[in-house]
Amino acid sequence: SQTIHQWPATLVQPVGSPLSLECTVEGTSNPNLYWYRQAAGRGLQLLFYSVGIGQISSEVPQNLSASRPQDRQFILSSKKLLLSDSGFYLCAWSVASRAEQYFGPGTRLTVT
Amino acid sequence: AQRVTQPEKLLSVFKGAPVELKCNYSYSGSPELFWYVQYSRQRLQLLLRHISRESIKGFTADLNKGETSFHLKKPFAQEEDSAMYYCALRKSNYQLIWGAGTKLIIKP
């Protein structure tokens, strides 16, 4: 069966420090991958999605970037964190040509 | 414009009472809609999809194209139904458009 992992679960970082959040999927090949930010009362904001290795689409211009170095690995990064980057980040995957998405446990990021 | 609206941020009902979580959408094509649920300290998970016409955990949702709605219903609420519920709409490129979510609280 397919599983999706995210780490770390929680992270506290100072303003101006770099960020790297990792997401991996097991049990499937060539998944579509997504990074979301979940904010209370505002739903899920799609940040990036990827349909293949090295193929990244950005939905919202911001201080973050994403990379997909391997088929089932998706990384969310920042060179210099801002206070406004604090939030709950979710990774998700889907089968290509299907809409159902399956979510990881999330990472709670606090920028201090 | 493609949009999903969940008008209630918070819905509180007593155990045993009926529950209806509202979802309205705006989409020019043939819609495909989903309900997702997030229980406390658990990951977001798919609850049901309209094309399956299924009932999961006693919940059902019927697509009403005339009213552009996909409300989630359960005749008798249980305390374990307390959670955050999201309605989502598939775009033409298979990505999802999300509603803002409704927090459901079931009072004992």
JSON list of C-alpha atoms in Angstrom, two decimals:
[
{"chain": "A", "resi": 1, "resn": "SER", "atom": "CA", "xyz": [0.00, 0.00, 0.00]},
{"chain": "A", "resi": 2, "resn": "GLN", "atom": "CA", "xyz": [1.00, 3.59, -0.48]},
{"chain": "A", "resi": 3, "resn": "THR", "atom": "CA", "xyz": [2.31, 5.73, 2.35]},
{"chain": "A", "resi": 4, "resn": "ILE", "atom": "CA", "xyz": [3.51, 9.29, 2.59]},
{"chain": "A", "resi": 5, "resn": "HIS", "atom": "CA", "xyz": [6.00, 10.60, 5.13]},
{"chain": "A", "resi": 6, "resn": "GLN", "atom": "CA", "xyz": [6.93, 14.11, 6.17]},
{"chain": "A", "resi": 7, "resn": "TRP", "atom": "CA", "xyz": [9.65, 15.31, 8.48]},
{"chain": "A", "resi": 8, "resn": "PRO", "atom": "CA", "xyz": [10.26, 16.90, 10.72]},
{"chain": "A", "resi": 9, "resn": "ALA", "atom": "CA", "xyz": [6.92, 16.94, 12.52]},
{"chain": "A", "resi": 10, "resn": "THR", "atom": "CA", "xyz": [7.70, 20.23, 14.22]},
{"chain": "A", "resi": 11, "resn": "LEU", "atom": "CA", "xyz": [10.37, 22.82, 13.64]},
{"chain": "A", "resi": 12, "resn": "VAL", "atom": "CA", "xyz": [11.32, 26.07, 15.32]},
{"chain": "A", "resi": 13, "resn": "GLN", "atom": "CA", "xyz": [13.66, 28.27, 13.32]},
{"chain": "A", "resi": 14, "resn": "PRO", "atom": "CA", "xyz": [14.93, 31.83, 13.73]},
{"chain": "A", "resi": 15, "resn": "VAL", "atom": "CA", "xyz": [14.16, 34.51, 11.16]},
{"chain": "A", "resi": 16, "resn": "GLY", "atom": "CA", "xyz": [16.72, 34.51, 8.38]},
{"chain": "A", "resi": 17, "resn": "SER", "atom": "CA", "xyz": [17.65, 30.84, 8.75]},
{"chain": "A", "resi": 18, "resn": "PRO", "atom": "CA", "xyz": [17.28, 28.31, 5.93]},
{"chain": "A", "resi": 19, "resn": "LEU", "atom": "CA", "xyz": [14.52, 25.74, 5.70]},
{"chain": "A", "resi": 20, "resn": "SER", "atom": "CA", "xyz": [14.27, 22.25, 4.32]},
{"chain": "A", "resi": 21, "resn": "LEU", "atom": "CA", "xyz": [11.14, 20.13, 4.72]},
{"chain": "A", "resi": 22, "resn": "GLU", "atom": "CA", "xyz": [11.08, 16.70, 3.19]},
{"chain": "A", "resi": 23, "resn": "CYS", "atom": "CA", "xyz": [8.27, 14.54, 1.88]},
{"chain": "A", "resi": 24, "resn": "THR", "atom": "CA", "xyz": [8.58, 11.00, 0.54]},
{"chain": "A", "resi": 25, "resn": "VAL", "atom": "CA", "xyz": [6.02, 8.63, -0.92]},
{"chain": "A", "resi": 26, "resn": "GLU", "atom": "CA", "xyz": [6.22, 4.85, -0.92]},
{"chain": "A", "resi": 27, "resn": "GLY", "atom": "CA", "xyz": [4.34, 2.25, -2.87]},
{"chain": "A", "resi": 28, "resn": "THR", "atom": "CA", "xyz": [3.64, 4.17, -6.04]},
{"chain": "A", "resi": 29, "resn": "SER", "atom": "CA", "xyz": [5.51, 5.46, -9.06]},
{"chain": "A", "resi": 30, "resn": "ASN", "atom": "CA", "xyz": [5.41, 8.82, -10.81]},
{"chain": "A", "resi": 31, "resn": "PRO", "atom": "CA", "xyz": [2.94, 10.41, -8.41]},
{"chain": "A", "resi": 32, "resn": "ASN", "atom": "CA", "xyz": [1.83, 14.01, -8.64]},
{"chain": "A", "resi": 33, "resn": "LEU", "atom": "CA", "xyz": [3.15, 15.77, -5.54]},
{"chain": "A", "resi": 34, "resn": "TYR", "atom": "CA", "xyz": [1.88, 18.85, -3.74]},
{"chain": "A", "resi": 35, "resn": "TRP", "atom": "CA", "xyz": [2.93, 21.26, -1.00]},
{"chain": "A", "resi": 36, "resn": "TYR", "atom": "CA", "xyz": [0.18, 23.10, 0.84]},
{"chain": "A", "resi": 37, "resn": "ARG", "atom": "CA", "xyz": [0.04, 25.52, 3.72]},
{"chain": "A", "resi": 38, "resn": "GLN", "atom": "CA", "xyz": [-2.92, 25.07, 6.02]},
{"chain": "A", "resi": 39, "resn": "ALA", "atom": "CA", "xyz": [-4.10, 28.12, 7.94]},
{"chain": "A", "resi": 40, "resn": "ALA", "atom": "CA", "xyz": [-6.93, 28.18, 10.42]},
{"chain": "A", "resi": 41, "resn": "GLY", "atom": "CA", "xyz": [-10.11, 29.52, 8.82]},
{"chain": "A", "resi": 42, "resn": "ARG", "atom": "CA", "xyz": [-8.49, 29.85, 5.43]},
{"chain": "A", "resi": 43, "resn": "GLY", "atom": "CA", "xyz": [-8.37, 26.31, 4.16]},
{"chain": "A", "resi": 44, "resn": "LEU", "atom": "CA", "xyz": [-5.53, 24.86, 2.15]},
{"chain": "A", "resi": 45, "resn": "GLN", "atom": "CA", "xyz": [-3.31, 27.08, 0.06]},
{"chain": "A", "resi": 46, "resn": "LEU", "atom": "CA", "xyz": [-1.51, 25.24, -2.73]},
{"chain": "A", "resi": 47, "resn": "LEU", "atom": "CA", "xyz": [2.13, 26.34, -2.81]},
{"chain": "A", "resi": 48, "resn": "PHE", "atom": "CA", "xyz": [3.76, 24.02, -5.35]},
{"chain": "A", "resi": 49, "resn": "TYR", "atom": "CA", "xyz": [2.94, 20.96, -7.36]},
{"chain": "A", "resi": 50, "resn": "SER", "atom": "CA", "xyz": [4.99, 18.58, -9.43]},
{"chain": "A", "resi": 51, "resn": "VAL", "atom": "CA", "xyz": [4.06, 16.10, -12.13]},
{"chain": "A", "resi": 52, "resn": "GLY", "atom": "CA", "xyz": [7.56, 14.63, -12.47]},
{"chain": "A", "resi": 53, "resn": "ILE", "atom": "CA", "xyz": [11.23, 14.81, -11.51]},
{"chain": "A", "resi": 54, "resn": "GLY", "atom": "CA", "xyz": [12.51, 18.35, -11.84]},
{"chain": "A", "resi": 55, "resn": "GLN", "atom": "CA", "xyz": [9.07, 19.66, -12.86]},
{"chain": "A", "resi": 56, "resn": "ILE", "atom": "CA", "xyz": [7.81, 22.21, -10.36]},
{"chain": "A", "resi": 57, "resn": "SER", "atom": "CA", "xyz": [4.95, 24.65, -10.71]},
{"chain": "A", "resi": 58, "resn": "SER", "atom": "CA", "xyz": [4.51, 27.50, -8.26]},
{"chain": "A", "resi": 59, "resn": "GLU", "atom": "CA", "xyz": [1.05, 28.70, -7.42]},
{"chain": "A", "resi": 60, "resn": "VAL", "atom": "CA", "xyz": [1.88, 31.61, -5.19]},
{"chain": "A", "resi": 61, "resn": "PRO", "atom": "CA", "xyz": [4.98, 33.85, -5.37]},
{"chain": "A", "resi": 62, "resn": "GLN", "atom": "CA", "xyz": [6.69, 33.79, -2.02]},
{"chain": "A", "resi": 63, "resn": "ASN", "atom": "CA", "xyz": [9.81, 33.19, -0.03]},
{"chain": "A", "resi": 64, "resn": "LEU", "atom": "CA", "xyz": [9.70, 29.44, -0.58]},
{"chain": "A", "resi": 65, "resn": "SER", "atom": "CA", "xyz": [10.87, 27.07, -3.30]},
{"chain": "A", "resi": 66, "resn": "ALA", "atom": "CA", "xyz": [10.37, 23.39, -4.04]},
{"chain": "A", "resi": 67, "resn": "SER", "atom": "CA", "xyz": [12.41, 20.68, -5.65]},
{"chain": "A", "resi": 68, "resn": "ARG", "atom": "CA", "xyz": [11.84, 17.11, -6.72]},
{"chain": "A", "resi": 69, "resn": "PRO", "atom": "CA", "xyz": [15.22, 15.40, -6.96]},
{"chain": "A", "resi": 70, "resn": "GLN", "atom": "CA", "xyz": [13.76, 11.90, -7.12]},
{"chain": "A", "resi": 71, "resn": "ASP", "atom": "CA", "xyz": [10.46, 10.46, -8.31]},
{"chain": "A", "resi": 72, "resn": "ARG", "atom": "CA", "xyz": [9.00, 10.07, -4.83]},
{"chain": "A", "resi": 73, "resn": "GLN", "atom": "CA", "xyz": [10.78, 12.87, -2.98]},
{"chain": "A", "resi": 74, "resn": "PHE", "atom": "CA", "xyz": [9.53, 16.42, -2.68]},
{"chain": "A", "resi": 75, "resn": "ILE", "atom": "CA", "xyz": [11.39, 19.12, -0.77]},
{"chain": "A", "resi": 76, "resn": "LEU", "atom": "CA", "xyz": [10.21, 22.53, 0.39]},
{"chain": "A", "resi": 77, "resn": "SER", "atom": "CA", "xyz": [12.97, 25.06, 0.99]},
{"chain": "A", "resi": 78, "resn": "SER", "atom": "CA", "xyz": [13.77, 28.60, 1.87]},
{"chain": "A", "resi": 79, "resn": "LYS", "atom": "CA", "xyz": [17.08, 30.43, 1.93]},
{"chain": "A", "resi": 80, "resn": "LYS", "atom": "CA", "xyz": [15.95, 32.92, 4.56]},
{"chain": "A", "resi": 81, "resn": "LEU", "atom": "CA", "xyz": [12.83, 32.41, 6.61]},
{"chain": "A", "resi": 82, "resn": "LEU", "atom": "CA", "xyz": [10.42, 35.20, 7.40]},
{"chain": "A", "resi": 83, "resn": "LEU", "atom": "CA", "xyz": [8.07, 35.42, 10.37]},
{"chain": "A", "resi": 84, "resn": "SER", "atom": "CA", "xyz": [5.18, 35.09, 7.93]},
{"chain": "A", "resi": 85, "resn": "ASP", "atom": "CA", "xyz": [6.44, 31.65, 6.88]},
{"chain": "A", "resi": 86, "resn": "SER", "atom": "CA", "xyz": [5.19, 30.20, 10.16]},
{"chain": "A", "resi": 87, "resn": "GLY", "atom": "CA", "xyz": [2.40, 27.71, 9.62]},
{"chain": "A", "resi": 88, "resn": "PHE", "atom": "CA", "xyz": [1.39, 24.13, 9.05]},
{"chain": "A", "resi": 89, "resn": "TYR", "atom": "CA", "xyz": [2.77, 22.58, 5.88]},
{"chain": "A", "resi": 90, "resn": "LEU", "atom": "CA", "xyz": [1.21, 19.59, 4.24]},
{"chain": "A", "resi": 91, "resn": "CYS", "atom": "CA", "xyz": [2.56, 17.34, 1.52]},
{"chain": "A", "resi": 92, "resn": "ALA", "atom": "CA", "xyz": [0.18, 15.31, -0.62]},
{"chain": "A", "resi": 93, "resn": "TRP", "atom": "CA", "xyz": [0.31, 12.93, -3.53]},
{"chain": "A", "resi": 94, "resn": "SER", "atom": "CA", "xyz": [-2.10, 11.76, -6.20]},
{"chain": "A", "resi": 95, "resn": "VAL", "atom": "CA", "xyz": [-2.13, 9.37, -9.08]},
{"chain": "A", "resi": 96, "resn": "ALA", "atom": "CA", "xyz": [-1.68, 11.20, -12.35]},
{"chain": "A", "resi": 97, "resn": "SER", "atom": "CA", "xyz": [-5.06, 11.87, -14.01]},
{"chain": "A", "resi": 98, "resn": "ARG", "atom": "CA", "xyz": [-6.92, 11.34, -10.71]},
{"chain": "A", "resi": 99, "resn": "ALA", "atom": "CA", "xyz": [-8.08, 14.12, -8.43]},
{"chain": "A", "resi": 100, "resn": "GLU", "atom": "CA", "xyz": [-8.02, 12.33, -5.05]},
{"chain": "A", "resi": 101, "resn": "GLN", "atom": "CA", "xyz": [-5.09, 13.48, -2.97]},
{"chain": "A", "resi": 102, "resn": "TYR", "atom": "CA", "xyz": [-3.54, 11.71, -0.01]},
{"chain": "A", "resi": 103, "resn": "PHE", "atom": "CA", "xyz": [-1.88, 13.69, 2.71]},
{"chain": "A", "resi": 104, "resn": "GLY", "atom": "CA", "xyz": [1.10, 13.39, 4.96]},
{"chain": "A", "resi": 105, "resn": "PRO", "atom": "CA", "xyz": [0.99, 14.18, 8.69]},
{"chain": "A", "resi": 106, "resn": "GLY", "atom": "CA", "xyz": [2.26, 17.73, 8.21]},
{"chain": "A", "resi": 107, "resn": "THR", "atom": "CA", "xyz": [5.04, 19.88, 9.64]},
{"chain": "A", "resi": 108, "resn": "ARG", "atom": "CA", "xyz": [4.37, 22.66, 12.14]},
{"chain": "A", "resi": 109, "resn": "LEU", "atom": "CA", "xyz": [6.88, 25.44, 11.42]},
{"chain": "A", "resi": 110, "resn": "THR", "atom": "CA", "xyz": [7.38, 28.28, 13.86]},
{"chain": "A", "resi": 111, "resn": "VAL", "atom": "CA", "xyz": [9.67, 31.10, 12.83]},
{"chain": "A", "resi": 112, "resn": "THR", "atom": "CA", "xyz": [10.88, 33.14, 15.80]},
{"chain": "B", "resi": 1, "resn": "ALA", "atom": "CA", "xyz": [-14.32, 31.70, -11.72]},
{"chain": "B", "resi": 2, "resn": "GLN", "atom": "CA", "xyz": [-13.76, 28.36, -10.05]},
{"chain": "B", "resi": 3, "resn": "ARG", "atom": "CA", "xyz": [-14.56, 28.55, -6.40]},
{"chain": "B", "resi": 4, "resn": "VAL", "atom": "CA", "xyz": [-15.66, 26.49, -3.41]},
{"chain": "B", "resi": 5, "resn": "THR", "atom": "CA", "xyz": [-17.54, 28.16, -0.59]},
{"chain": "B", "resi": 6, "resn": "GLN", "atom": "CA", "xyz": [-18.16, 26.72, 2.84]},
{"chain": "B", "resi": 7, "resn": "PRO", "atom": "CA", "xyz": [-20.23, 29.42, 4.49]},
{"chain": "B", "resi": 8, "resn": "GLU", "atom": "CA", "xyz": [-19.89, 28.16, 8.07]},
{"chain": "B", "resi": 9, "resn": "LYS", "atom": "CA", "xyz": [-16.53, 28.36, 9.80]},
{"chain": "B", "resi": 10, "resn": "LEU", "atom": "CA", "xyz": [-18.00, 26.65, 12.85]},
{"chain": "B", "resi": 11, "resn": "LEU", "atom": "CA", "xyz": [-20.98, 24.37, 13.31]},
{"chain": "B", "resi": 12, "resn": "SER", "atom": "CA", "xyz": [-22.02, 23.09, 16.69]},
{"chain": "B", "resi": 13, "resn": "VAL", "atom": "CA", "xyz": [-24.77, 20.50, 17.16]},
{"chain": "B", "resi": 14, "resn": "PHE", "atom": "CA", "xyz": [-25.85, 18.13, 19.88]},
{"chain": "B", "resi": 15, "resn": "LYS", "atom": "CA", "xyz": [-25.16, 14.42, 19.77]},
{"chain": "B", "resi": 16, "resn": "GLY", "atom": "CA", "xyz": [-28.00, 12.62, 18.01]},
{"chain": "B", "resi": 17, "resn": "ALA", "atom": "CA", "xyz": [-29.08, 15.69, 16.07]},
{"chain": "B", "resi": 18, "resn": "PRO", "atom": "CA", "xyz": [-28.86, 15.87, 12.26]},
{"chain": "B", "resi": 19, "resn": "VAL", "atom": "CA", "xyz": [-25.81, 17.49, 10.72]},
{"chain": "B", "resi": 20, "resn": "GLU", "atom": "CA", "xyz": [-25.52, 19.38, 7.45]},
{"chain": "B", "resi": 21, "resn": "LEU", "atom": "CA", "xyz": [-22.25, 20.93, 6.36]},
{"chain": "B", "resi": 22, "resn": "LYS", "atom": "CA", "xyz": [-22.77, 23.27, 3.45]},
{"chain": "B", "resi": 23, "resn": "CYS", "atom": "CA", "xyz": [-20.64, 23.45, 0.33]},
{"chain": "B", "resi": 24, "resn": "ASN", "atom": "CA", "xyz": [-21.36, 25.53, -2.75]},
{"chain": "B", "resi": 25, "resn": "TYR", "atom": "CA", "xyz": [-19.24, 25.61, -5.85]},
{"chain": "B", "resi": 26, "resn": "SER", "atom": "CA", "xyz": [-18.73, 27.63, -8.99]},
{"chain": "B", "resi": 27, "resn": "TYR", "atom": "CA", "xyz": [-17.45, 25.73, -12.01]},
{"chain": "B", "resi": 28, "resn": "SER", "atom": "CA", "xyz": [-18.24, 25.94, -15.69]},
{"chain": "B", "resi": 29, "resn": "GLY", "atom": "CA", "xyz": [-17.54, 22.31, -16.55]},
{"chain": "B", "resi": 30, "resn": "SER", "atom": "CA", "xyz": [-18.72, 19.00, -15.18]},
{"chain": "B", "resi": 31, "resn": "PRO", "atom": "CA", "xyz": [-17.86, 19.11, -11.47]},
{"chain": "B", "resi": 32, "resn": "GLU", "atom": "CA", "xyz": [-16.20, 16.41, -9.46]},
{"chain": "B", "resi": 33, "resn": "LEU", "atom": "CA", "xyz": [-16.44, 17.06, -5.74]},
{"chain": "B", "resi": 34, "resn": "PHE", "atom": "CA", "xyz": [-14.97, 15.63, -2.58]},
{"chain": "B", "resi": 35, "resn": "TRP", "atom": "CA", "xyz": [-15.27, 15.90, 1.16]},
{"chain": "B", "resi": 36, "resn": "TYR", "atom": "CA", "xyz": [-12.14, 15.61, 3.29]},
{"chain": "B", "resi": 37, "resn": "VAL", "atom": "CA", "xyz": [-12.00, 15.33, 7.06]},
{"chain": "B", "resi": 38, "resn": "GLN", "atom": "CA", "xyz": [-9.29, 16.07, 9.60]},
{"chain": "B", "resi": 39, "resn": "TYR", "atom": "CA", "xyz": [-9.77, 14.66, 13.09]},
{"chain": "B", "resi": 40, "resn": "SER", "atom": "CA", "xyz": [-7.81, 16.09, 15.98]},
{"chain": "B", "resi": 41, "resn": "ARG", "atom": "CA", "xyz": [-4.12, 15.15, 15.71]},
{"chain": "B", "resi": 42, "resn": "GLN", "atom": "CA", "xyz": [-4.73, 13.09, 12.58]},
{"chain": "B", "resi": 43, "resn": "ARG", "atom": "CA", "xyz": [-3.88, 13.72, 8.98]},
{"chain": "B", "resi": 44, "resn": "LEU", "atom": "CA", "xyz": [-6.30, 15.11, 6.43]},
{"chain": "B", "resi": 45, "resn": "GLN", "atom": "CA", "xyz": [-8.10, 12.24, 4.75]},
{"chain": "B", "resi": 46, "resn": "LEU", "atom": "CA", "xyz": [-10.63, 11.68, 2.02]},
{"chain": "B", "resi": 47, "resn": "LEU", "atom": "CA", "xyz": [-14.11, 11.11, 3.39]},
{"chain": "B", "resi": 48, "resn": "LEU", "atom": "CA", "xyz": [-16.16, 10.67, 0.25]},
{"chain": "B", "resi": 49, "resn": "ARG", "atom": "CA", "xyz": [-16.42, 11.60, -3.40]},
{"chain": "B", "resi": 50, "resn": "HIS", "atom": "CA", "xyz": [-19.61, 12.39, -5.24]},
{"chain": "B", "resi": 51, "resn": "ILE", "atom": "CA", "xyz": [-18.99, 10.03, -8.16]},
{"chain": "B", "resi": 52, "resn": "SER", "atom": "CA", "xyz": [-19.00, 7.05, -5.80]},
{"chain": "B", "resi": 53, "resn": "ARG", "atom": "CA", "xyz": [-22.38, 7.93, -4.31]},
{"chain": "B", "resi": 54, "resn": "GLU", "atom": "CA", "xyz": [-21.21, 6.21, -1.16]},
{"chain": "B", "resi": 55, "resn": "SER", "atom": "CA", "xyz": [-21.99, 6.56, 2.53]},
{"chain": "B", "resi": 56, "resn": "ILE", "atom": "CA", "xyz": [-18.98, 6.71, 4.80]},
{"chain": "B", "resi": 57, "resn": "LYS", "atom": "CA", "xyz": [-19.33, 6.75, 8.59]},
{"chain": "B", "resi": 58, "resn": "GLY", "atom": "CA", "xyz": [-23.01, 7.54, 8.09]},
{"chain": "B", "resi": 59, "resn": "PHE", "atom": "CA", "xyz": [-22.27, 10.63, 5.99]},
{"chain": "B", "resi": 60, "resn": "THR", "atom": "CA", "xyz": [-23.71, 11.20, 2.53]},
{"chain": "B", "resi": 61, "resn": "ALA", "atom": "CA", "xyz": [-23.40, 14.04, 0.07]},
{"chain": "B", "resi": 62, "resn": "ASP", "atom": "CA", "xyz": [-25.47, 14.61, -3.02]},
{"chain": "B", "resi": 63, "resn": "LEU", "atom": "CA", "xyz": [-24.40, 16.77, -5.90]},
{"chain": "B", "resi": 64, "resn": "ASN", "atom": "CA", "xyz": [-27.11, 19.29, -6.78]},
{"chain": "B", "resi": 65, "resn": "LYS", "atom": "CA", "xyz": [-26.13, 20.87, -10.07]},
{"chain": "B", "resi": 66, "resn": "GLY", "atom": "CA", "xyz": [-29.13, 23.19, -10.08]},
{"chain": "B", "resi": 67, "resn": "GLU", "atom": "CA", "xyz": [-28.14, 24.72, -6.77]},
{"chain": "B", "resi": 68, "resn": "THR", "atom": "CA", "xyz": [-24.40, 24.11, -7.36]},
{"chain": "B", "resi": 69, "resn": "SER", "atom": "CA", "xyz": [-24.17, 22.50, -3.96]},
{"chain": "B", "resi": 70, "resn": "PHE", "atom": "CA", "xyz": [-22.59, 19.42, -2.42]},
{"chain": "B", "resi": 71, "resn": "HIS", "atom": "CA", "xyz": [-23.74, 19.47, 1.18]},
{"chain": "B", "resi": 72, "resn": "LEU", "atom": "CA", "xyz": [-22.54, 16.81, 3.61]},
{"chain": "B", "resi": 73, "resn": "LYS", "atom": "CA", "xyz": [-25.23, 15.24, 5.76]},
{"chain": "B", "resi": 74, "resn": "LYS", "atom": "CA", "xyz": [-25.60, 12.81, 8.61]},
{"chain": "B", "resi": 75, "resn": "PRO", "atom": "CA", "xyz": [-28.94, 12.05, 10.25]},
{"chain": "B", "resi": 76, "resn": "PHE", "atom": "CA", "xyz": [-27.61, 11.45, 13.78]},
{"chain": "B", "resi": 77, "resn": "ALA", "atom": "CA", "xyz": [-24.39, 13.10, 14.87]},
{"chain": "B", "resi": 78, "resn": "GLN", "atom": "CA", "xyz": [-21.90, 11.25, 17.06]},
{"chain": "B", "resi": 79, "resn": "GLU", "atom": "CA", "xyz": [-19.23, 12.77, 19.26]},
{"chain": "B", "resi": 80, "resn": "GLU", "atom": "CA", "xyz": [-16.49, 11.19, 17.16]},
{"chain": "B", "resi": 81, "resn": "ASP", "atom": "CA", "xyz": [-17.69, 13.23, 14.18]},
{"chain": "B", "resi": 82, "resn": "SER", "atom": "CA", "xyz": [-16.12, 16.32, 15.72]},
{"chain": "B", "resi": 83, "resn": "ALA", "atom": "CA", "xyz": [-13.47, 17.39, 13.21]},
{"chain": "B", "resi": 84, "resn": "MET", "atom": "CA", "xyz": [-12.54, 19.86, 10.51]},
{"chain": "B", "resi": 85, "resn": "TYR", "atom": "CA", "xyz": [-14.30, 19.24, 7.20]},
{"chain": "B", "resi": 86, "resn": "TYR", "atom": "CA", "xyz": [-13.19, 20.52, 3.81]},
{"chain": "B", "resi": 87, "resn": "CYS", "atom": "CA", "xyz": [-15.06, 20.50, 0.53]},
{"chain": "B", "resi": 88, "resn": "ALA", "atom": "CA", "xyz": [-12.94, 20.31, -2.63]},
{"chain": "B", "resi": 89, "resn": "LEU", "atom": "CA", "xyz": [-13.57, 20.64, -6.36]},
{"chain": "B", "resi": 90, "resn": "ARG", "atom": "CA", "xyz": [-11.50, 19.10, -9.11]},
{"chain": "B", "resi": 91, "resn": "LYS", "atom": "CA", "xyz": [-10.12, 21.48, -11.71]},
{"chain": "B", "resi": 92, "resn": "SER", "atom": "CA", "xyz": [-9.63, 20.52, -15.33]},
{"chain": "B", "resi": 93, "resn": "ASN", "atom": "CA", "xyz": [-5.96, 19.69, -14.65]},
{"chain": "B", "resi": 94, "resn": "TYR", "atom": "CA", "xyz": [-6.98, 17.34, -11.79]},
{"chain": "B", "resi": 95, "resn": "GLN", "atom": "CA", "xyz": [-5.83, 19.73, -9.07]},
{"chain": "B", "resi": 96, "resn": "LEU", "atom": "CA", "xyz": [-8.22, 20.54, -6.26]},
{"chain": "B", "resi": 97, "resn": "ILE", "atom": "CA", "xyz": [-9.82, 23.84, -5.27]},
{"chain": "B", "resi": 98, "resn": "TRP", "atom": "CA", "xyz": [-10.49, 23.89, -1.53]},
{"chain": "B", "resi": 99, "resn": "GLY", "atom": "CA", "xyz": [-13.11, 25.49, 0.60]},
{"chain": "B", "resi": 100, "resn": "ALA", "atom": "CA", "xyz": [-12.04, 27.28, 3.78]},
{"chain": "B", "resi": 101, "resn": "GLY", "atom": "CA", "xyz": [-13.31, 24.44, 5.93]},
{"chain": "B", "resi": 102, "resn": "THR", "atom": "CA", "xyz": [-15.95, 24.01, 8.62]},
{"chain": "B", "resi": 103, "resn": "LYS", "atom": "CA", "xyz": [-15.13, 23.02, 12.16]},
{"chain": "B", "resi": 104, "resn": "LEU", "atom": "CA", "xyz": [-17.81, 20.65, 13.42]},
{"chain": "B", "resi": 105, "resn": "ILE", "atom": "CA", "xyz": [-18.29, 20.31, 17.15]},
{"chain": "B", "resi": 106, "resn": "ILE", "atom": "CA", "xyz": [-20.64, 17.66, 18.50]},
{"chain": "B", "resi": 107, "resn": "LYS", "atom": "CA", "xyz": [-21.83, 18.50, 21.99]},
{"chain": "B", "resi": 108, "resn": "PRO", "atom": "CA", "xyz": [-22.64, 15.63, 24.36]}
]
